PDB file of C-alpha atoms in Angstrom:
ATOM      1  CA  MET V   1      -9.404  -8.085 -32.089  1.00 38.00           C
ATOM      2  CA  THR V   2      -8.862  -4.378 -31.810  1.00 42.00           C
ATOM      3  CA  GLU V   3      -7.858  -1.313 -33.279  1.00 46.00           C
ATOM      4  CA  ARG V   4      -4.551  -1.997 -30.721  1.00 48.00           C
ATOM      5  CA  SER V   5      -3.909  -4.991 -31.525  1.00 53.00           C
ATOM      6  CA  PRO V   6      -0.561  -4.723 -33.343  1.00 52.00           C
ATOM      7  CA  GLN V   7      -0.946  -8.303 -35.543  1.00 53.00           C
ATOM      8  CA  PHE V   8      -4.127  -6.825 -36.868  1.00 51.00           C
ATOM      9  CA  LEU V   9      -2.845  -3.566 -37.685  1.00 53.00           C
ATOM     10  CA  ARG V  10      -1.609  -2.019 -41.712  1.00 62.00           C
ATOM     11  CA  SER V  11       2.034  -1.204 -41.741  1.00 70.00           C
ATOM     12  CA  ASP V  12       1.664   2.414 -41.286  1.00 72.00           C
ATOM     13  CA  ALA V  13      -0.259   2.021 -38.244  1.00 76.00           C
ATOM     14  CA  ARG V  14       2.410  -0.386 -37.074  1.00 81.00           C
ATOM     15  CA  ASP V  15       5.248   1.613 -37.954  1.00 84.00           C
ATOM     16  CA  ASN V  16       3.372   4.686 -35.963  1.00 88.00           C
ATOM     17  CA  ARG V  17       2.444   2.728 -33.002  1.00 90.00           C
ATOM     18  CA  ASP V  18       6.669   0.737 -32.713  1.00 91.00           C
ATOM     19  CA  ARG V  19       8.027   4.734 -33.539  1.00 93.00           C
ATOM     20  CA  ILE V  20       5.346   5.837 -30.641  1.00 95.00           C
ATOM     21  CA  LEU V  21       6.615   3.192 -28.213  1.00 94.00           C
ATOM     22  CA  GLU V  22      10.348   3.602 -29.291  1.00 93.00           C
ATOM     23  CA  VAL V  23      10.062   7.410 -28.123  1.00 95.00           C
ATOM     24  CA  ALA V  24       8.190   6.878 -24.779  1.00 93.00           C
ATOM     25  CA  ARG V  25      10.720   4.118 -24.206  1.00 91.00           C
ATOM     26  CA  ALA V  26      13.350   6.547 -24.532  1.00 91.00           C
ATOM     27  CA  THR V  27      11.849   9.628 -22.753  1.00 92.00           C
ATOM     28  CA  PHE V  28      10.646   7.335 -19.931  1.00 89.00           C
ATOM     29  CA  ALA V  29      13.662   6.419 -18.900  1.00 84.00           C
ATOM     30  CA  ARG V  30      15.682   9.598 -19.567  1.00 83.00           C
ATOM     31  CA  ASP V  31      13.288  11.979 -17.990  1.00 85.00           C
ATOM     32  CA  GLY V  32      10.376   9.804 -15.752  1.00 82.00           C
ATOM     33  CA  LEU V  33       6.511   9.264 -16.368  1.00 85.00           C
ATOM     34  CA  ASP V  34       6.300  13.076 -15.822  1.00 87.00           C
ATOM     35  CA  VAL V  35       6.315  14.334 -19.756  1.00 90.00           C
ATOM     36  CA  THR V  36       3.466  14.590 -21.110  1.00 93.00           C
ATOM     37  CA  MET V  37       1.536  12.373 -23.943  1.00 94.00           C
ATOM     38  CA  ARG V  38       1.439  15.559 -25.862  1.00 94.00           C
ATOM     39  CA  GLU V  39       4.751  15.716 -26.222  1.00 95.00           C
ATOM     40  CA  ILE V  40       5.854  11.914 -26.698  1.00 95.00           C
ATOM     41  CA  ALA V  41       3.524  12.725 -29.449  1.00 95.00           C
ATOM     42  CA  ARG V  42       5.505  15.677 -31.115  1.00 95.00           C
ATOM     43  CA  ARG V  43       8.798  13.935 -30.260  1.00 95.00           C
ATOM     44  CA  ALA V  44       7.184  10.069 -32.297  1.00 94.00           C
ATOM     45  CA  GLU V  45       5.764  13.097 -35.205  1.00 92.00           C
ATOM     46  CA  VAL V  46       2.543  11.905 -34.636  1.00 92.00           C
ATOM     47  CA  GLY V  47      -0.465  13.452 -33.950  1.00 93.00           C
ATOM     48  CA  VAL V  48      -2.103  13.561 -30.884  1.00 93.00           C
ATOM     49  CA  ALA V  49      -4.898  11.974 -31.817  1.00 93.00           C
ATOM     50  CA  THR V  50      -3.428   9.059 -33.459  1.00 92.00           C
ATOM     51  CA  LEU V  51      -1.322   8.501 -29.631  1.00 94.00           C
ATOM     52  CA  TYR V  52      -4.774   8.352 -28.203  1.00 92.00           C
ATOM     53  CA  ARG V  53      -6.191   6.107 -31.052  1.00 91.00           C
ATOM     54  CA  ARG V  54      -3.235   3.487 -30.227  1.00 91.00           C
ATOM     55  CA  PHE V  55      -2.873   4.197 -26.044  1.00 92.00           C
ATOM     56  CA  PRO V  56      -6.363   5.580 -24.922  1.00 91.00           C
ATOM     57  CA  THR V  57      -4.766   6.200 -21.678  1.00 89.00           C
ATOM     58  CA  LYS V  58      -1.094   7.410 -20.096  1.00 88.00           C
ATOM     59  CA  GLU V  59      -1.289   4.030 -18.358  1.00 86.00           C
ATOM     60  CA  ALA V  60      -1.735   1.956 -21.063  1.00 89.00           C
ATOM     61  CA  LEU V  61       1.564   3.443 -22.652  1.00 92.00           C
ATOM     62  CA  VAL V  62       3.780   3.191 -19.727  1.00 89.00           C
ATOM     63  CA  VAL V  63       2.828  -0.858 -19.318  1.00 87.00           C
ATOM     64  CA  GLU V  64       3.080  -1.767 -22.996  1.00 90.00           C
ATOM     65  CA  ALA V  65       6.866   0.442 -22.513  1.00 90.00           C
ATOM     66  CA  PHE V  66       7.560  -1.215 -19.793  1.00 88.00           C
ATOM     67  CA  ALA V  67       6.581  -5.046 -20.814  1.00 87.00           C
ATOM     68  CA  GLU V  68       9.847  -5.943 -21.590  1.00 88.00           C
ATOM     69  CA  GLN V  69      12.049  -4.832 -18.466  1.00 87.00           C
ATOM     70  CA  MET V  70       9.092  -6.003 -16.683  1.00 88.00           C
ATOM     71  CA  ALA V  71      10.067  -9.269 -18.421  1.00 89.00           C
ATOM     72  CA  THR V  72      13.980  -8.939 -17.553  1.00 90.00           C
ATOM     73  CA  CYS V  73      13.074  -8.965 -14.223  1.00 89.00           C
ATOM     74  CA  THR V  74      10.951 -11.388 -14.009  1.00 90.00           C
ATOM     75  CA  ALA V  75      13.910 -13.801 -15.645  1.00 93.00           C
ATOM     76  CA  VAL V  76      16.370 -11.921 -13.303  1.00 93.00           C
ATOM     77  CA  LEU V  77      14.396 -13.496 -10.623  1.00 94.00           C
ATOM     78  CA  ASP V  78      13.646 -17.085 -11.645  1.00 95.00           C
ATOM     79  CA  ASP V  79      17.582 -17.454 -12.602  1.00 96.00           C
ATOM     80  CA  ALA V  80      18.099 -16.619  -8.859  1.00 96.00           C
ATOM     81  CA  LEU V  81      15.395 -19.191  -7.585  1.00 96.00           C
ATOM     82  CA  ALA V  82      17.216 -21.924  -9.593  1.00 97.00           C
ATOM     83  CA  ASP V  83      20.691 -20.717  -7.847  1.00 97.00           C
ATOM     84  CA  PRO V  84      21.475 -23.669  -5.275  1.00 97.00           C
ATOM     85  CA  ASP V  85      23.171 -21.084  -3.203  1.00 97.00           C
ATOM     86  CA  PRO V  86      20.114 -18.083  -2.174  1.00 97.00           C
ATOM     87  CA  TRP V  87      22.437 -16.065  -0.796  1.00 97.00           C
ATOM     88  CA  HIS V  88      24.220 -15.692  -4.041  1.00 97.00           C
ATOM     89  CA  GLY V  89      20.800 -15.483  -6.312  1.00 96.00           C
ATOM     90  CA  PHE V  90      19.608 -12.813  -3.415  1.00 96.00           C
ATOM     91  CA  CYS V  91      22.927 -10.653  -4.390  1.00 96.00           C
ATOM     92  CA  THR V  92      21.941 -10.958  -8.007  1.00 95.00           C
ATOM     93  CA  VAL V  93      18.859  -9.740  -7.857  1.00 93.00           C
ATOM     94  CA  ILE V  94      19.850  -6.730  -5.929  1.00 92.00           C
ATOM     95  CA  GLU V  95      22.984  -6.068  -8.361  1.00 92.00           C
ATOM     96  CA  LYS V  96      21.352  -6.818 -11.529  1.00 91.00           C
ATOM     97  CA  VAL V  97      17.966  -5.154 -11.318  1.00 87.00           C
ATOM     98  CA  CYS V  98      19.380  -1.802  -9.696  1.00 88.00           C
ATOM     99  CA  VAL V  99      21.655  -1.313 -12.827  1.00 88.00           C
ATOM    100  CA  MET V 100      17.969  -1.646 -15.172  1.00 85.00           C
ATOM    101  CA  HIS V 101      16.749   0.886 -12.563  1.00 80.00           C
ATOM    102  CA  ALA V 102      19.493   3.248 -12.610  1.00 82.00           C
ATOM    103  CA  LEU V 103      19.163   3.213 -16.508  1.00 82.00           C
ATOM    104  CA  ASP V 104      15.760   3.729 -16.804  1.00 82.00           C
ATOM    105  CA  ARG V 105      14.200   5.890 -14.478  1.00 77.00           C
ATOM    106  CA  GLY V 106      11.546   5.105 -15.761  1.00 82.00           C
ATOM    107  CA  PHE V 107      10.471   1.440 -14.994  1.00 83.00           C
ATOM    108  CA  THR V 108      11.466   2.662 -11.470  1.00 78.00           C
ATOM    109  CA  ALA V 109       8.625   4.987 -11.272  1.00 79.00           C
ATOM    110  CA  ALA V 110       6.230   2.417 -13.678  1.00 81.00           C
ATOM    111  CA  PHE V 111       7.135   0.033 -11.149  1.00 78.00           C
ATOM    112  CA  VAL V 112       5.883   2.021  -7.822  1.00 74.00           C
ATOM    113  CA  SER V 113       3.066   3.092  -9.624  1.00 73.00           C
ATOM    114  CA  ALA V 114      -0.777   2.362  -9.165  1.00 66.00           C
ATOM    115  CA  PHE V 115      -2.347   0.991 -12.343  1.00 69.00           C
ATOM    116  CA  PRO V 116      -5.814   0.108 -11.463  1.00 61.00           C
ATOM    117  CA  SER V 117      -6.623  -0.967 -14.938  1.00 64.00           C
ATOM    118  CA  ALA V 118      -3.399  -2.804 -15.782  1.00 68.00           C
ATOM    119  CA  VAL V 119      -4.058  -6.108 -14.708  1.00 66.00           C
ATOM    120  CA  ASP V 120      -1.346  -8.232 -16.346  1.00 77.00           C
ATOM    121  CA  PHE V 121       1.534  -5.662 -15.388  1.00 79.00           C
ATOM    122  CA  GLY V 122       0.428  -5.647 -11.769  1.00 78.00           C
ATOM    123  CA  GLN V 123       0.005  -9.572 -11.675  1.00 83.00           C
ATOM    124  CA  ALA V 124       3.547  -9.091 -13.091  1.00 85.00           C
ATOM    125  CA  ARG V 125       4.378  -7.459  -9.963  1.00 84.00           C
ATOM    126  CA  ASP V 126       2.780  -9.418  -7.705  1.00 85.00           C
ATOM    127  CA  GLN V 127       4.398 -12.379  -8.565  1.00 89.00           C
ATOM    128  CA  ALA V 128       8.095 -10.616  -8.804  1.00 88.00           C
ATOM    129  CA  LEU V 129       7.354  -9.651  -5.041  1.00 87.00           C
ATOM    130  CA  ARG V 130       6.805 -13.032  -3.744  1.00 91.00           C
ATOM    131  CA  SER V 131       9.747 -14.696  -5.717  1.00 93.00           C
ATOM    132  CA  LEU V 132      11.688 -12.048  -3.887  1.00 91.00           C
ATOM    133  CA  ALA V 133      10.322 -12.723  -0.624  1.00 93.00           C
ATOM    134  CA  GLU V 134      10.518 -16.784  -1.522  1.00 96.00           C
ATOM    135  CA  LEU V 135      14.404 -16.008  -1.953  1.00 96.00           C
ATOM    136  CA  ALA V 136      14.807 -13.980   1.081  1.00 95.00           C
ATOM    137  CA  ALA V 137      13.056 -16.796   2.723  1.00 96.00           C
ATOM    138  CA  ARG V 138      15.992 -19.073   1.474  1.00 97.00           C
ATOM    139  CA  ALA V 139      18.508 -17.187   2.511  1.00 97.00           C
ATOM    140  CA  LYS V 140      17.242 -16.708   6.282  1.00 97.00           C
ATOM    141  CA  GLU V 141      16.897 -20.312   6.477  1.00 97.00           C
ATOM    142  CA  ALA V 142      20.304 -20.332   5.016  1.00 97.00           C
ATOM    143  CA  GLY V 143      22.036 -17.957   7.656  1.00 96.00           C
ATOM    144  CA  LYS V 144      22.918 -15.321   4.876  1.00 97.00           C
ATOM    145  CA  LEU V 145      20.233 -12.894   5.129  1.00 97.00           C
ATOM    146  CA  ARG V 146      19.820 -10.752   8.451  1.00 95.00           C
ATOM    147  CA  PRO V 147      16.484 -12.117  10.200  1.00 94.00           C
ATOM    148  CA  ASP V 148      14.197  -8.522  10.273  1.00 94.00           C
ATOM    149  CA  PHE V 149      14.842  -8.457   6.444  1.00 93.00           C
ATOM    150  CA  VAL V 150      11.583  -7.804   5.076  1.00 92.00           C
ATOM    151  CA  VAL V 151      10.463  -7.287   0.987  1.00 88.00           C
ATOM    152  CA  ASP V 152       9.346  -3.847   1.304  1.00 87.00           C
ATOM    153  CA  ASP V 153      13.298  -2.876   2.305  1.00 89.00           C
ATOM    154  CA  LEU V 154      13.685  -3.987  -1.461  1.00 82.00           C
ATOM    155  CA  VAL V 155      11.365  -1.891  -2.833  1.00 80.00           C
ATOM    156  CA  MET V 156      12.765   1.198  -0.669  1.00 84.00           C
ATOM    157  CA  VAL V 157      16.019   0.247  -1.948  1.00 85.00           C
ATOM    158  CA  PHE V 158      14.478   0.174  -5.660  1.00 79.00           C
ATOM    159  CA  MET V 159      13.072   3.548  -4.888  1.00 80.00           C
ATOM    160  CA  ALA V 160      16.411   5.068  -3.709  1.00 84.00           C
ATOM    161  CA  ASN V 161      18.476   3.590  -6.336  1.00 82.00           C
ATOM    162  CA  GLY V 162      16.120   5.252  -9.042  1.00 76.00           C
ATOM    163  CA  GLY V 163      16.970   8.226  -7.807  1.00 78.00           C
ATOM    164  CA  ILE V 164      20.491   7.938  -8.848  1.00 80.00           C
ATOM    165  CA  ARG V 165      21.784  11.052 -11.256  1.00 81.00           C
ATOM    166  CA  ALA V 166      24.842  10.796 -13.535  1.00 81.00           C
ATOM    167  CA  THR V 167      26.300  12.311 -16.001  1.00 83.00           C
ATOM    168  CA  SER V 168      26.578   9.187 -18.205  1.00 87.00           C
ATOM    169  CA  SER V 169      25.044   6.090 -18.657  1.00 85.00           C
ATOM    170  CA  ALA V 170      28.727   4.464 -17.329  1.00 90.00           C
ATOM    171  CA  SER V 171      28.462   6.782 -14.280  1.00 91.00           C
ATOM    172  CA  ALA V 172      25.492   5.724 -13.411  1.00 86.00           C
ATOM    173  CA  VAL V 173      25.792   2.056 -13.764  1.00 89.00           C
ATOM    174  CA  ALA V 174      29.001   2.412 -11.694  1.00 92.00           C
ATOM    175  CA  ALA V 175      27.486   4.840  -8.944  1.00 91.00           C
ATOM    176  CA  SER V 176      24.362   2.145  -8.850  1.00 90.00           C
ATOM    177  CA  ARG V 177      26.953  -0.751  -8.469  1.00 92.00           C
ATOM    178  CA  ARG V 178      28.368   0.565  -5.803  1.00 94.00           C
ATOM    179  CA  PHE V 179      25.188   1.451  -4.136  1.00 92.00           C
ATOM    180  CA  ALA V 180      24.211  -2.349  -4.128  1.00 92.00           C
ATOM    181  CA  ALA V 181      27.647  -3.243  -2.875  1.00 95.00           C
ATOM    182  CA  LEU V 182      27.116  -1.460  -0.061  1.00 94.00           C
ATOM    183  CA  LEU V 183      23.457  -3.071   0.486  1.00 92.00           C
ATOM    184  CA  ILE V 184      24.558  -6.615   0.239  1.00 94.00           C
ATOM    185  CA  GLN V 185      27.218  -5.435   2.971  1.00 94.00           C
ATOM    186  CA  SER V 186      24.147  -4.319   5.271  1.00 93.00           C
ATOM    187  CA  PHE V 187      21.651  -7.381   4.187  1.00 94.00           C
ATOM    188  CA  ALA V 188      24.318  -9.639   5.360  1.00 95.00           C
ATOM    189  CA  ALA V 189      23.737 -11.515   8.626  1.00 95.00           C
ATOM    190  CA  ARG V 190      26.277 -10.890  11.333  1.00 89.00           C
ATOM    191  CA  PRO V 191      26.157 -12.160  15.046  1.00 82.00           C
ATOM    192  CA  GLY V 192      25.594  -8.680  16.771  1.00 80.00           C
ATOM    193  CA  ALA V 193      24.390  -6.599  14.099  1.00 81.00           C
ATOM    194  CA  ARG V 194      21.575  -3.938  16.080  1.00 86.00           C
ATOM    195  CA  SER V 195      18.333  -3.971  14.958  1.00 86.00           C
ATOM    196  CA  LEU V 196      16.337  -2.152  12.266  1.00 83.00           C
ATOM    197  CA  PRO V 197      13.710   0.233  13.250  1.00 88.00           C
ATOM    198  CA  PRO V 198      10.170  -1.030  12.181  1.00 86.00           C
ATOM    199  CA  ALA V 199       9.743  -1.762   8.471  1.00 81.00           C
ATOM    200  CA  VAL V 200       7.820   0.436   6.580  1.00 77.00           C
ATOM    201  CA  ARG V 201       5.111  -0.506   4.190  1.00 76.00           C
ATOM    202  CA  LEU V 202       5.393   2.091   1.178  1.00 68.00           C
ATOM    203  CA  ALA V 203       2.440   3.039  -0.928  1.00 64.00           C
ATOM    204  CA  LEU V 204       2.448   3.136  -4.420  1.00 62.00           C
ATOM    205  CA  LEU V 205       2.332   6.165  -6.354  1.00 58.00           C
ATOM    206  CA  GLU V 206      -0.931   7.875  -7.568  1.00 57.00           C
ATOM    207  CA  PRO V 207      -2.125   6.775 -11.355  1.00 51.00           C
ATOM    208  CA  LEU V 208      -0.698   8.725 -14.007  1.00 57.00           C
ATOM    209  CA  GLN V 209      -1.758  12.316 -15.216  1.00 61.00           C
ATOM    210  CA  GLY V 210      -1.076  13.593 -18.577  1.00 62.00           C
TER     211      GLY V 210
END
């Protein structure tokens, strides 16, 4: 039992915590993870000391803020693995997750960041990548996914897709869907297709500051 456990907080403290998380989600989604803790506190209309009492590090705040998105991502992968057509499941993952990342810059950054203290978040990400690998293997066995595809390709895709900038959420979704469609075509197995250059293992981003 700790002060940061929501079920044990007083109502006013719980309201502060909920408001901090709401502001953090909206701010990180719009501006990425570079926003400082001080700015989060200002937008949430709480003192900096209150923010750090609830979330002692920025890493702790980010992980809690994106727990729901990670759960959604996991559910998308579970549904895809249950699809009797692995290629359809694979394509659905690309389409849905690309839209998630286009709408939420913060989630993209969180997904590819190194969180040494966030064991649960890291385990959830590792499980998501294992599920992607299993789905890709099934799609290759079905002869639908090009044989030189590797899971690191999708990590690279999510990083690139997270860079979409648009004037509205609707435009971001439309651009992401087009991007996903282009990718799906490039991932499809085709006789005589040129081999890809060697795969690259992209390093996770450094731990968060501020």
